[in-house]
Coordinates of C-alpha atoms in Angstrom, one line a residue:
M300 CA -2.7 20.1 7.4
I301 CA -1.4 16.8 6.2
A302 CA -3.5 13.6 6.3
M303 CA -2.8 10.2 5.0
I304 CA -5.4 7.9 3.4
V305 CA -4.5 4.2 2.9
A306 CA -6.2 0.9 2.5
V307 CA -4.5 -2.3 3.8
D308 CA -5.5 -5.9 4.3
K309 CA -5.1 -7.4 7.8
N310 CA -1.4 -8.0 7.1
G311 CA -0.6 -4.5 6.0
L312 CA -0.6 -5.2 2.2
I313 CA -1.3 -2.2 0.1
G314 CA -0.5 -3.3 -3.5
N315 CA 0.2 -5.9 -6.0
K316 CA 2.1 -4.9 -9.2
N317 CA 1.1 -1.3 -8.8
R318 CA -2.6 -2.1 -8.4
L319 CA -4.9 -2.7 -5.5
P320 CA -5.0 -6.5 -4.6
W321 CA -8.7 -6.4 -3.9
H322 CA -12.0 -5.1 -5.3
C323 CA -13.8 -3.1 -2.7
P324 CA -16.2 -0.6 -4.3
E325 CA -17.3 0.9 -0.9
D326 CA -13.7 1.7 0.0
L327 CA -13.2 3.4 -3.4
K328 CA -16.3 5.5 -2.8
H329 CA -14.9 6.5 0.6
F330 CA -11.5 7.4 -1.0
Y331 CA -13.0 9.6 -3.6
R332 CA -15.4 11.3 -1.2
T333 CA -12.6 12.0 1.3
I334 CA -10.1 13.4 -1.2
K335 CA -12.7 15.5 -3.1
N336 CA -11.6 19.1 -3.4
H337 CA -8.2 18.5 -1.8
E338 CA -4.7 18.4 -3.1
L339 CA -2.9 15.0 -3.1
L340 CA 0.7 13.8 -2.7
M341 CA 1.9 10.5 -4.2
G342 CA 4.9 8.8 -5.7
K343 CA 5.4 8.3 -9.4
R344 CA 4.2 4.6 -9.5
T345 CA 1.0 5.5 -7.6
F346 CA 0.5 8.4 -9.9
D347 CA 0.9 6.1 -12.9
S348 CA -1.6 3.6 -11.5
I349 CA -4.4 6.1 -10.7
R350 CA -5.2 9.2 -12.7
L351 CA -7.1 11.9 -10.8
K352 CA -8.2 14.7 -13.1
D353 CA -10.2 16.7 -10.5
N354 CA -7.5 17.1 -7.9
V355 CA -4.2 18.9 -7.9
V356 CA -1.6 16.1 -7.6
H357 CA 1.9 16.6 -6.3
V358 CA 4.0 13.8 -7.7
V359 CA 7.3 12.9 -5.9
T360 CA 9.8 12.1 -8.7
H361 CA 12.9 13.2 -10.5
Q362 CA 11.5 11.8 -13.7
T363 CA 9.8 13.8 -16.5
I364 CA 6.0 13.8 -16.5
K365 CA 3.8 15.0 -19.3
E366 CA 2.6 18.5 -18.3
Q367 CA -1.0 18.8 -17.2
D368 CA -2.7 21.7 -15.4
N369 CA -3.4 19.7 -12.3
I370 CA 0.1 18.0 -11.9
R371 CA 2.9 19.4 -9.8
I372 CA 6.4 17.8 -9.5
C373 CA 7.9 17.5 -6.1
T374 CA 11.6 16.8 -6.0
D375 CA 12.3 17.7 -2.3
L376 CA 9.7 15.8 -0.2
S377 CA 11.0 16.9 3.2
A378 CA 10.9 20.6 2.3
F379 CA 7.5 20.2 0.7
L380 CA 6.0 18.5 3.7
K381 CA 7.5 21.1 6.1
Q382 CA 5.9 23.9 4.0
W383 CA 2.5 22.1 4.0
Q384 CA 2.4 21.6 7.8
T385 CA 1.5 25.3 8.2
S386 CA -1.1 25.3 5.4
E387 CA -4.8 25.8 6.1
K388 CA -5.5 23.5 3.2
T389 CA -5.5 19.7 3.5
L390 CA -3.0 17.6 1.6
F391 CA -3.8 13.9 1.4
V392 CA -0.9 11.5 1.2
C393 CA -2.0 8.6 -1.1
G394 CA 1.1 6.4 -1.4
G395 CA 3.1 4.4 -2.1
A396 CA 4.9 2.7 0.7
S397 CA 8.0 5.0 0.7
I398 CA 6.0 8.2 0.5
Y399 CA 3.7 7.0 3.4
Q400 CA 6.8 6.2 5.5
Q401 CA 8.5 9.6 4.8
A402 CA 5.3 11.6 5.3
F403 CA 4.0 9.9 8.4
P404 CA 5.9 12.1 10.9
F405 CA 4.3 15.1 9.3
C406 CA 0.7 13.8 9.3
S407 CA -1.8 15.1 11.8
E408 CA -4.6 12.9 10.6
A409 CA -5.0 9.4 9.1
Y410 CA -7.8 7.5 7.4
V411 CA -7.0 3.7 7.4
S412 CA -9.3 1.3 5.7
V413 CA -8.7 -2.3 6.8
I414 CA -10.0 -4.5 4.0
D415 CA -11.7 -7.8 4.9
G416 CA -9.6 -10.8 4.1
E417 CA -6.0 -11.6 3.2
Y418 CA -4.6 -11.0 -0.2
Q419 CA -1.4 -11.7 -2.2
G420 CA 0.8 -8.8 -3.2
D421 CA 4.3 -7.2 -3.3
C422 CA 3.9 -3.9 -1.4
Y423 CA 3.2 -3.4 2.3
L424 CA 2.6 -0.4 4.4
P425 CA 5.8 0.2 6.5
P426 CA 5.3 -0.1 10.3
M427 CA 3.6 3.0 11.7
D428 CA 2.6 3.8 15.2
F429 CA -1.0 4.9 15.0
S430 CA -1.1 5.0 18.8
L431 CA 0.5 8.4 18.4
F432 CA -3.0 9.6 17.4
Q433 CA -6.3 9.6 19.1
Q434 CA -8.7 7.1 17.4
K435 CA -11.7 9.3 16.5
Q436 CA -13.8 6.7 14.7
K437 CA -13.9 3.0 14.0
I438 CA -16.7 2.4 11.5
P439 CA -17.6 -1.1 10.1
M440 CA -18.4 -0.7 6.4
N441 CA -19.3 -3.1 3.6
G442 CA -16.1 -5.0 2.9
F443 CA -13.8 -3.0 5.3
V444 CA -13.4 -1.2 8.6
L445 CA -12.6 2.5 8.5
Y446 CA -10.3 3.9 11.2
H447 CA -10.0 7.7 11.6
F448 CA -7.1 8.9 13.6
K449 CA -6.5 12.5 14.5
D450 CA -4.6 14.8 16.8
R451 CA -1.2 13.6 17.6
R452 CA -0.7 13.0 21.3

């Protein structure tokens, strides 16, 4: 199964200079709890901005990355996603914008944190039609609202 996990402000902003534009500890806790014990997929810039030692991380890149036991290089994203669609394990798509856009058609679940407020930045989530999913939960949290979408219609 492929799921995406993303945090946005109310305008769809997801980043500023390869960093989160906000400080929201509760959302970070949610992120780490949700991805725990799962494999992750992200682009090279996202990988460079967050190092996760406890997860297997598939990095979409044609660049060389220092070898580590938990790092896998992905050079053919479409083939990789097609293969994962039939997996019993969960793969979390963690960004950036281009990876979210390419992976969205393969996702069967999405966790979207809408952070309170408007922020300045340079990277936005591409338009995505979450109405293709059933909204399972809408949970007001400290500093954000968590939406959980599942089961494509």
